[in-house]
Amino acid sequence: MKTADIAQRYLDYFEKNDHTIVPSASLVSDDPSILFTIAGMVPFIPYLTGVVPAPYPRAADVQKCIRTNDIEEVGKTARHGTFFQMMGNWSFGDYFKEGAISYAWELLTSAESDGGLGFAERDLWVTVYEDDDEAVALWQKVAGLPASRIQRLGREDNYWTTGQPGPAGPCSEIYFDRGPKYGRDGGPVADDNRFTEIWNLVFMQYAINNVRSKVDFDVVGELPKKNIDTGMGLERVAFIKQGVENMYEIDQVRPVLDRAVELSGRKYGAVHEDDVRFRVIADHVRSSLMLLSDGVTPSNEGRGYILRRLMRRSVRSMRLLGVEGATFPELFTASRDAMKDAYPIVSDDWSRIAPYAYAEEETFLRTLASGSTILDLAVSQTKDAGGSAITGSEAFLLHDTYGFPVDLTLEVAEEAGLTVDRAAFDALMQEQRQRAKDDAKSRRRAIADHTVYRDFRALGETVFTGYTDLQTPSTILGVLVDGVSVDRAREGQIAEVILAETALYAESGGQVADKGVIVGPGYELDVIDVQKPVPGLVSHTVEVKIGEVAAGQPATSVVDAANRRAARQAHSATHLVHAALRDTLGRSATQSGSLNRAGYLRFDFSWGQALSPETRSEIEEIANNAVRDNLEVTTRVLSLDEAKEAGAMALFGEKYGQTVRMVDIGGPWSRELCAGTHVGSSSEVGLINLVGESSVGASNRRVEALVGLDAFRELAAERAIVSQLTGSLKTPRDQLPAKIAELAASLKAAEKKIAAFESRALADRLPQLVDSAVAAGSVRVVAQSLGTAATADDVRSLALQVRDRLGSEPAVAALGALVGDRVAVVVATNDAARARGIKAGALAKAAAAALGGGGGGRDDVAQGGGTDAAALPGALDAIVAAVRTTAA
């Protein structure tokens, strides 16, 4: 049974049983405390907790998930994967335990010919919470399970909570017995490898408080509405139904593994370590493909960092399998073909996805090459110093700064006859992880408990009137201070205010929140921010300027009209620039992020190379021509399907309901789904001035523009600069570029002459420097300051000449000079000196230590430096002393 067929059977069954079929939410979570949708229940949390009223009494879905907590276990077990799909059925105050158990048992055990999954009843076991006698009785009544196949477990295993005060309840899990080949008998409590969990039923029936840990909390009563939250792992069911050993061998994953086998020339199933690597590759490539399809792109932070880590682990695993060249064009194509039936977007959007994957692999392969050079130097220095291990700090630097995997460091070190101080490396890694955890905890603490908004959201959605009105009378529904609902906020306090209606725009879709005030009888509030903490509810962060504000009072939201006008101009200009980019570069140049505020726009788009000045000018001209043409701007509210049929662009990173707002500028020329505020016609935008274009990652570019009066002021400032230059240089405007180029060439030629003069002046000092040699034991040493030098290369050249003039007896030349704002010291040794154990690298380090800097190099010539010019005489004396000590 194909994986996609299992998912469809699941949805068909629950649709037949009156469940609303809900499409999968994005892998990018709406919850600000988590990066990804890590479980099937995440999109339903607002309904399960009662913060947002559920739009349907019962639902079913197949939800895409990403979880990286157990990334090190991927490939080692049958069930750990980063990307997985969770089939779920949900009841929001409708059916409860008996219904959930009945549905699960019927679907699992019904014959395949009847639309079921065809599991044999004898192979199924269940676990329940230790005190849940009701669940035990229902399993016996509904499924006819004997008591011997129902096992009781404690809170650690069979009780669900959010980790915060609120709803909670016992769980019941269904397990499949894979047979004696996979472990000992005795049910899930005896062996969870042989007995594989396939379905978890959560009976959300209690309210808890005083949460001290996952297993330590107080149950304070039953919920007025009891919910059902279930999840069945699609990959786990698939590998059982397909008769394979693990999730990496199912039809949606195995093609990537097989392609990796072909590319490496190694056999799957022969060597355990190789098998783990093949599975890691298959899992991580599929996970990366799905993240890219949901708009995540590689970067050094947040979601992008997780994606980059997955992709680089894949490259590393291929390297450890003996493949050092690029493999993503083969591996990602195999994953696309395996996943496109279930997720057509991976094929439809391939022209956007593939360049990110290929560019990331190319970048990491270059990183591996540069990291190898740095590692080779560390190996050489360790051996020269007589050491046997590369330090943990060096290994951590390679890993953390250059992205060089530690296992490759171990491999290279072993080939060189060295070890790595792994304990020190692991300690540094643990420190980094702890900092990350502390940072994550601080971020979670900064986020208010969303259940505080439940009562306000239960009153209905906040009505936004700002599309047509800049002032709206309303009523204050609630006041919060420090995330806690209070009766009032007083003058000087920062608070959150919830209104029934508001004219103030809440930040979303790249458009920043409105500025403005909220006023009422005896009080005035300065609006600092406007956000949507939960879907459908708008919260205003305010500073109480005058009086005090309390729930129930009348309030009028007042928008700063000038700021809103400029923000509308910027947001409409973003749409115009997007359309102009697609006109110029093609349909693959799609938006991947934006920011719009009064007078300014920032627009990120998928593209693999810098835009030429001519292309930038063309984009700017197309956008401004659209302004000139006074195109009509219209908005329509319609269903998501209708909007897509009309050709509206749905942008990555945006979440859309079943009803959407479509914004047209000039009809279909610019047609996007957008909830932002816009001008009435394109001429109101004024002027668009592209002021910057840059890279924001592999295959991603950013343009920045000023809009309206801000664009005019920028052009006026440039005009003033041009006027000053024409006056100062006495050159007509159209001849300025040639005149400036001429002056730059003259300046460069003069600098070359000066440098040549300084070099000759230094060379003229050669006899004097040779004559200054002193005896340091049996070694002749020249240790002199040159004053200033044009470049460090000049100092190096002269040091080598001095060394050669000193003859074949043991000799060292050490010269220092101020080069710009830094001191450079170059040390050169001849063969006879090196035979006495005198090495230039060690002497350069000694000098650099005195200068407050660093240094090193080869035994025959090395360089050090620092910023403390006054310490140069002492640094040179340190070299002489070191030579004397070594030569003694």
mmCIF file with all atom_site columns, N, CA, C and O in Angstrom, residues 623-654:
data_model
loop_
_atom_site.group_PDB
_atom_site.id
_atom_site.type_symbol
_atom_site.label_atom_id
_atom_site.label_alt_id
_atom_site.label_comp_id
_atom_site.label_asym_id
_atom_site.label_entity_id
_atom_site.label_seq_id
_atom_site.pdbx_PDB_ins_code
_atom_site.Cartn_x
_atom_site.Cartn_y
_atom_site.Cartn_z
_atom_site.occupancy
_atom_site.B_iso_or_equiv
_atom_site.pdbx_formal_charge
_atom_site.auth_seq_id
_atom_site.auth_comp_id
_atom_site.auth_asym_id
_atom_site.auth_atom_id
_atom_site.pdbx_PDB_model_num
ATOM 1   N N  . ALA A 1 623 ? 8.295   50.021 -12.882 1.00 0.00 ? 623 ALA A N  1
ATOM 2   C CA . ALA A 1 623 ? 7.481   50.333 -11.702 1.00 0.00 ? 623 ALA A CA 1
ATOM 3   C C  . ALA A 1 623 ? 6.987   51.776 -11.744 1.00 0.00 ? 623 ALA A C  1
ATOM 4   O O  . ALA A 1 623 ? 5.811   52.060 -11.454 1.00 0.00 ? 623 ALA A O  1
ATOM 5   N N  . ASN A 1 624 ? 7.858   52.716 -12.132 1.00 0.00 ? 624 ASN A N  1
ATOM 6   C CA . ASN A 1 624 ? 7.441   54.116 -12.181 1.00 0.00 ? 624 ASN A CA 1
ATOM 7   C C  . ASN A 1 624 ? 6.503   54.401 -13.352 1.00 0.00 ? 624 ASN A C  1
ATOM 8   O O  . ASN A 1 624 ? 5.651   55.294 -13.268 1.00 0.00 ? 624 ASN A O  1
ATOM 9   N N  . ASN A 1 625 ? 6.636   53.651 -14.439 1.00 0.00 ? 625 ASN A N  1
ATOM 10  C CA . ASN A 1 625 ? 5.665   53.779 -15.532 1.00 0.00 ? 625 ASN A CA 1
ATOM 11  C C  . ASN A 1 625 ? 4.278   53.358 -15.062 1.00 0.00 ? 625 ASN A C  1
ATOM 12  O O  . ASN A 1 625 ? 3.261   53.945 -15.473 1.00 0.00 ? 625 ASN A O  1
ATOM 13  N N  . ALA A 1 626 ? 4.229   52.338 -14.206 1.00 0.00 ? 626 ALA A N  1
ATOM 14  C CA . ALA A 1 626 ? 2.944   51.916 -13.652 1.00 0.00 ? 626 ALA A CA 1
ATOM 15  C C  . ALA A 1 626 ? 2.352   53.010 -12.769 1.00 0.00 ? 626 ALA A C  1
ATOM 16  O O  . ALA A 1 626 ? 1.132   53.210 -12.739 1.00 0.00 ? 626 ALA A O  1
ATOM 17  N N  . VAL A 1 627 ? 3.216   53.734 -12.054 1.00 0.00 ? 627 VAL A N  1
ATOM 18  C CA . VAL A 1 627 ? 2.747   54.879 -11.260 1.00 0.00 ? 627 VAL A CA 1
ATOM 19  C C  . VAL A 1 627 ? 2.179   55.944 -12.185 1.00 0.00 ? 627 VAL A C  1
ATOM 20  O O  . VAL A 1 627 ? 1.076   56.477 -11.982 1.00 0.00 ? 627 VAL A O  1
ATOM 21  N N  . ARG A 1 628 ? 2.915   56.261 -13.242 1.00 0.00 ? 628 ARG A N  1
ATOM 22  C CA . ARG A 1 628 ? 2.489   57.278 -14.210 1.00 0.00 ? 628 ARG A CA 1
ATOM 23  C C  . ARG A 1 628 ? 1.162   56.937 -14.871 1.00 0.00 ? 628 ARG A C  1
ATOM 24  O O  . ARG A 1 628 ? 0.313   57.812 -15.113 1.00 0.00 ? 628 ARG A O  1
ATOM 25  N N  . ASP A 1 629 ? 0.946   55.635 -15.126 1.00 0.00 ? 629 ASP A N  1
ATOM 26  C CA . ASP A 1 629 ? -0.254  55.215 -15.849 1.00 0.00 ? 629 ASP A CA 1
ATOM 27  C C  . ASP A 1 629 ? -1.515  55.238 -14.994 1.00 0.00 ? 629 ASP A C  1
ATOM 28  O O  . ASP A 1 629 ? -2.609  54.939 -15.498 1.00 0.00 ? 629 ASP A O  1
ATOM 29  N N  . ASN A 1 630 ? -1.383  55.602 -13.734 1.00 0.00 ? 630 ASN A N  1
ATOM 30  C CA . ASN A 1 630 ? -2.535  55.757 -12.844 1.00 0.00 ? 630 ASN A CA 1
ATOM 31  C C  . ASN A 1 630 ? -3.442  54.515 -12.872 1.00 0.00 ? 630 ASN A C  1
ATOM 32  O O  . ASN A 1 630 ? -4.652  54.595 -13.073 1.00 0.00 ? 630 ASN A O  1
ATOM 33  N N  . LEU A 1 631 ? -2.820  53.343 -12.650 1.00 0.00 ? 631 LEU A N  1
ATOM 34  C CA . LEU A 1 631 ? -3.564  52.086 -12.695 1.00 0.00 ? 631 LEU A CA 1
ATOM 35  C C  . LEU A 1 631 ? -4.543  52.002 -11.528 1.00 0.00 ? 631 LEU A C  1
ATOM 36  O O  . LEU A 1 631 ? -4.244  52.435 -10.407 1.00 0.00 ? 631 LEU A O  1
ATOM 37  N N  . GLU A 1 632 ? -5.692  51.442 -11.803 1.00 0.00 ? 632 GLU A N  1
ATOM 38  C CA . GLU A 1 632 ? -6.704  51.294 -10.762 1.00 0.00 ? 632 GLU A CA 1
ATOM 39  C C  . GLU A 1 632 ? -6.284  50.205 -9.780  1.00 0.00 ? 632 GLU A C  1
ATOM 40  O O  . GLU A 1 632 ? -5.781  49.145 -10.173 1.00 0.00 ? 632 GLU A O  1
ATOM 41  N N  . VAL A 1 633 ? -6.470  50.468 -8.482  1.00 0.00 ? 633 VAL A N  1
ATOM 42  C CA . VAL A 1 633 ? -6.199  49.490 -7.436  1.00 0.00 ? 633 VAL A CA 1
ATOM 43  C C  . VAL A 1 633 ? -7.539  49.026 -6.875  1.00 0.00 ? 633 VAL A C  1
ATOM 44  O O  . VAL A 1 633 ? -8.325  49.830 -6.373  1.00 0.00 ? 633 VAL A O  1
ATOM 45  N N  . THR A 1 634 ? -7.813  47.748 -6.999  1.00 0.00 ? 634 THR A N  1
ATOM 46  C CA . THR A 1 634 ? -9.079  47.198 -6.515  1.00 0.00 ? 634 THR A CA 1
ATOM 47  C C  . THR A 1 634 ? -8.821  46.053 -5.561  1.00 0.00 ? 634 THR A C  1
ATOM 48  O O  . THR A 1 634 ? -7.791  45.378 -5.628  1.00 0.00 ? 634 THR A O  1
ATOM 49  N N  . THR A 1 635 ? -9.756  45.835 -4.663  1.00 0.00 ? 635 THR A N  1
ATOM 50  C CA . THR A 1 635 ? -9.663  44.711 -3.727  1.00 0.00 ? 635 THR A CA 1
ATOM 51  C C  . THR A 1 635 ? -10.962 43.925 -3.778  1.00 0.00 ? 635 THR A C  1
ATOM 52  O O  . THR A 1 635 ? -12.045 44.479 -3.951  1.00 0.00 ? 635 THR A O  1
ATOM 53  N N  . ARG A 1 636 ? -10.832 42.622 -3.654  1.00 0.00 ? 636 ARG A N  1
ATOM 54  C CA . ARG A 1 636 ? -11.996 41.742 -3.620  1.00 0.00 ? 636 ARG A CA 1
ATOM 55  C C  . ARG A 1 636 ? -11.793 40.702 -2.528  1.00 0.00 ? 636 ARG A C  1
ATOM 56  O O  . ARG A 1 636 ? -10.674 40.207 -2.334  1.00 0.00 ? 636 ARG A O  1
ATOM 57  N N  . VAL A 1 637 ? -12.861 40.353 -1.833  1.00 0.00 ? 637 VAL A N  1
ATOM 58  C CA . VAL A 1 637 ? -12.836 39.274 -0.856  1.00 0.00 ? 637 VAL A CA 1
ATOM 59  C C  . VAL A 1 637 ? -13.548 38.085 -1.481  1.00 0.00 ? 637 VAL A C  1
ATOM 60  O O  . VAL A 1 637 ? -14.700 38.187 -1.914  1.00 0.00 ? 637 VAL A O  1
ATOM 61  N N  . LEU A 1 638 ? -12.848 36.966 -1.566  1.00 0.00 ? 638 LEU A N  1
ATOM 62  C CA . LEU A 1 638 ? -13.385 35.780 -2.212  1.00 0.00 ? 638 LEU A CA 1
ATOM 63  C C  . LEU A 1 638 ? -12.740 34.538 -1.627  1.00 0.00 ? 638 LEU A C  1
ATOM 64  O O  . LEU A 1 638 ? -11.865 34.635 -0.761  1.00 0.00 ? 638 LEU A O  1
ATOM 65  N N  . SER A 1 639 ? -13.151 33.383 -2.072  1.00 0.00 ? 639 SER A N  1
ATOM 66  C CA . SER A 1 639 ? -12.584 32.149 -1.531  1.00 0.00 ? 639 SER A CA 1
ATOM 67  C C  . SER A 1 639 ? -11.155 31.970 -2.036  1.00 0.00 ? 639 SER A C  1
ATOM 68  O O  . SER A 1 639 ? -10.789 32.490 -3.092  1.00 0.00 ? 639 SER A O  1
ATOM 69  N N  . LEU A 1 640 ? -10.372 31.199 -1.282  1.00 0.00 ? 640 LEU A N  1
ATOM 70  C CA . LEU A 1 640 ? -8.992  30.954 -1.667  1.00 0.00 ? 640 LEU A CA 1
ATOM 71  C C  . LEU A 1 640 ? -8.924  30.265 -3.026  1.00 0.00 ? 640 LEU A C  1
ATOM 72  O O  . LEU A 1 640 ? -8.090  30.617 -3.870  1.00 0.00 ? 640 LEU A O  1
ATOM 73  N N  . ASP A 1 641 ? -9.801  29.312 -3.268  1.00 0.00 ? 641 ASP A N  1
ATOM 74  C CA . ASP A 1 641 ? -9.796  28.611 -4.551  1.00 0.00 ? 641 ASP A CA 1
ATOM 75  C C  . ASP A 1 641 ? -10.124 29.561 -5.699  1.00 0.00 ? 641 ASP A C  1
ATOM 76  O O  . ASP A 1 641 ? -9.499  29.490 -6.767  1.00 0.00 ? 641 ASP A O  1
ATOM 77  N N  . GLU A 1 642 ? -11.080 30.456 -5.496  1.00 0.00 ? 642 GLU A N  1
ATOM 78  C CA . GLU A 1 642 ? -11.449 31.421 -6.540  1.00 0.00 ? 642 GLU A CA 1
ATOM 79  C C  . GLU A 1 642 ? -10.281 32.360 -6.843  1.00 0.00 ? 642 GLU A C  1
ATOM 80  O O  . GLU A 1 642 ? -10.014 32.688 -8.005  1.00 0.00 ? 642 GLU A O  1
ATOM 81  N N  . ALA A 1 643 ? -9.583  32.778 -5.782  1.00 0.00 ? 643 ALA A N  1
ATOM 82  C CA . ALA A 1 643 ? -8.452  33.690 -5.975  1.00 0.00 ? 643 ALA A CA 1
ATOM 83  C C  . ALA A 1 643 ? -7.336  33.004 -6.752  1.00 0.00 ? 643 ALA A C  1
ATOM 84  O O  . ALA A 1 643 ? -6.730  33.599 -7.649  1.00 0.00 ? 643 ALA A O  1
ATOM 85  N N  . LYS A 1 644 ? -7.062  31.742 -6.426  1.00 0.00 ? 644 LYS A N  1
ATOM 86  C CA . LYS A 1 644 ? -6.018  31.017 -7.153  1.00 0.00 ? 644 LYS A CA 1
ATOM 87  C C  . LYS A 1 644 ? -6.407  30.811 -8.607  1.00 0.00 ? 644 LYS A C  1
ATOM 88  O O  . LYS A 1 644 ? -5.564  30.909 -9.506  1.00 0.00 ? 644 LYS A O  1
ATOM 89  N N  . GLU A 1 645 ? -7.693  30.520 -8.851  1.00 0.00 ? 645 GLU A N  1
ATOM 90  C CA . GLU A 1 645 ? -8.154  30.359 -10.222 1.00 0.00 ? 645 GLU A CA 1
ATOM 91  C C  . GLU A 1 645 ? -8.001  31.656 -11.008 1.00 0.00 ? 645 GLU A C  1
ATOM 92  O O  . GLU A 1 645 ? -7.762  31.643 -12.229 1.00 0.00 ? 645 GLU A O  1
ATOM 93  N N  . ALA A 1 646 ? -8.114  32.788 -10.311 1.00 0.00 ? 646 ALA A N  1
ATOM 94  C CA . ALA A 1 646 ? -7.970  34.089 -10.963 1.00 0.00 ? 646 ALA A CA 1
ATOM 95  C C  . ALA A 1 646 ? -6.506  34.458 -11.195 1.00 0.00 ? 646 ALA A C  1
ATOM 96  O O  . ALA A 1 646 ? -6.208  35.492 -11.789 1.00 0.00 ? 646 ALA A O  1
ATOM 97  N N  . GLY A 1 647 ? -5.574  33.618 -10.697 1.00 0.00 ? 647 GLY A N  1
ATOM 98  C CA . GLY A 1 647 ? -4.155  33.866 -10.921 1.00 0.00 ? 647 GLY A CA 1
ATOM 99  C C  . GLY A 1 647 ? -3.479  34.656 -9.826  1.00 0.00 ? 647 GLY A C  1
ATOM 100 O O  . GLY A 1 647 ? -2.353  35.125 -10.006 1.00 0.00 ? 647 GLY A O  1
ATOM 101 N N  . ALA A 1 648 ? -4.146  34.810 -8.672  1.00 0.00 ? 648 ALA A N  1
ATOM 102 C CA . ALA A 1 648 ? -3.529  35.565 -7.574  1.00 0.00 ? 648 ALA A CA 1
ATOM 103 C C  . ALA A 1 648 ? -2.340  34.811 -7.021  1.00 0.00 ? 648 ALA A C  1
ATOM 104 O O  . ALA A 1 648 ? -2.355  33.587 -6.897  1.00 0.00 ? 648 ALA A O  1
ATOM 105 N N  . MET A 1 649 ? -1.280  35.553 -6.682  1.00 0.00 ? 649 MET A N  1
ATOM 106 C CA . MET A 1 649 ? -0.089  34.937 -6.116  1.00 0.00 ? 649 MET A CA 1
ATOM 107 C C  . MET A 1 649 ? -0.262  34.753 -4.616  1.00 0.00 ? 649 MET A C  1
ATOM 108 O O  . MET A 1 649 ? -0.569  35.693 -3.892  1.00 0.00 ? 649 MET A O  1
ATOM 109 N N  . ALA A 1 650 ? -0.072  33.512 -4.144  1.00 0.00 ? 650 ALA A N  1
ATOM 110 C CA . ALA A 1 650 ? -0.037  33.217 -2.712  1.00 0.00 ? 650 ALA A CA 1
ATOM 111 C C  . ALA A 1 650 ? 1.428   33.144 -2.315  1.00 0.00 ? 650 ALA A C  1
ATOM 112 O O  . ALA A 1 650 ? 2.176   32.325 -2.840  1.00 0.00 ? 650 ALA A O  1
ATOM 113 N N  . LEU A 1 651 ? 1.853   33.995 -1.403  1.00 0.00 ? 651 LEU A N  1
ATOM 114 C CA . LEU A 1 651 ? 3.272   34.155 -1.125  1.00 0.00 ? 651 LEU A CA 1
ATOM 115 C C  . LEU A 1 651 ? 3.704   33.312 0.063   1.00 0.00 ? 651 LEU A C  1
ATOM 116 O O  . LEU A 1 651 ? 2.955   33.121 1.018   1.00 0.00 ? 651 LEU A O  1
ATOM 117 N N  . PHE A 1 652 ? 4.968   32.823 -0.007  1.00 0.00 ? 652 PHE A N  1
ATOM 118 C CA . PHE A 1 652 ? 5.509   32.022 1.071   1.00 0.00 ? 652 PHE A CA 1
ATOM 119 C C  . PHE A 1 652 ? 5.601   32.848 2.341   1.00 0.00 ? 652 PHE A C  1
ATOM 120 O O  . PHE A 1 652 ? 5.895   34.038 2.319   1.00 0.00 ? 652 PHE A O  1
ATOM 121 N N  . GLY A 1 653 ? 5.376   32.160 3.464   1.00 0.00 ? 653 GLY A N  1
ATOM 122 C CA . GLY A 1 653 ? 5.456   32.833 4.753   1.00 0.00 ? 653 GLY A CA 1
ATOM 123 C C  . GLY A 1 653 ? 4.137   33.428 5.171   1.00 0.00 ? 653 GLY A C  1
ATOM 124 O O  . GLY A 1 653 ? 3.977   33.847 6.311   1.00 0.00 ? 653 GLY A O  1
ATOM 125 N N  . GLU A 1 654 ? 3.150   33.472 4.266   1.00 0.00 ? 654 GLU A N  1
ATOM 126 C CA . GLU A 1 654 ? 1.840   34.007 4.592   1.00 0.00 ? 654 GLU A CA 1
ATOM 127 C C  . GLU A 1 654 ? 0.880   32.851 4.874   1.00 0.00 ? 654 GLU A C  1
ATOM 128 O O  . GLU A 1 654 ? 0.954   31.793 4.264   1.00 0.00 ? 654 GLU A O  1
#
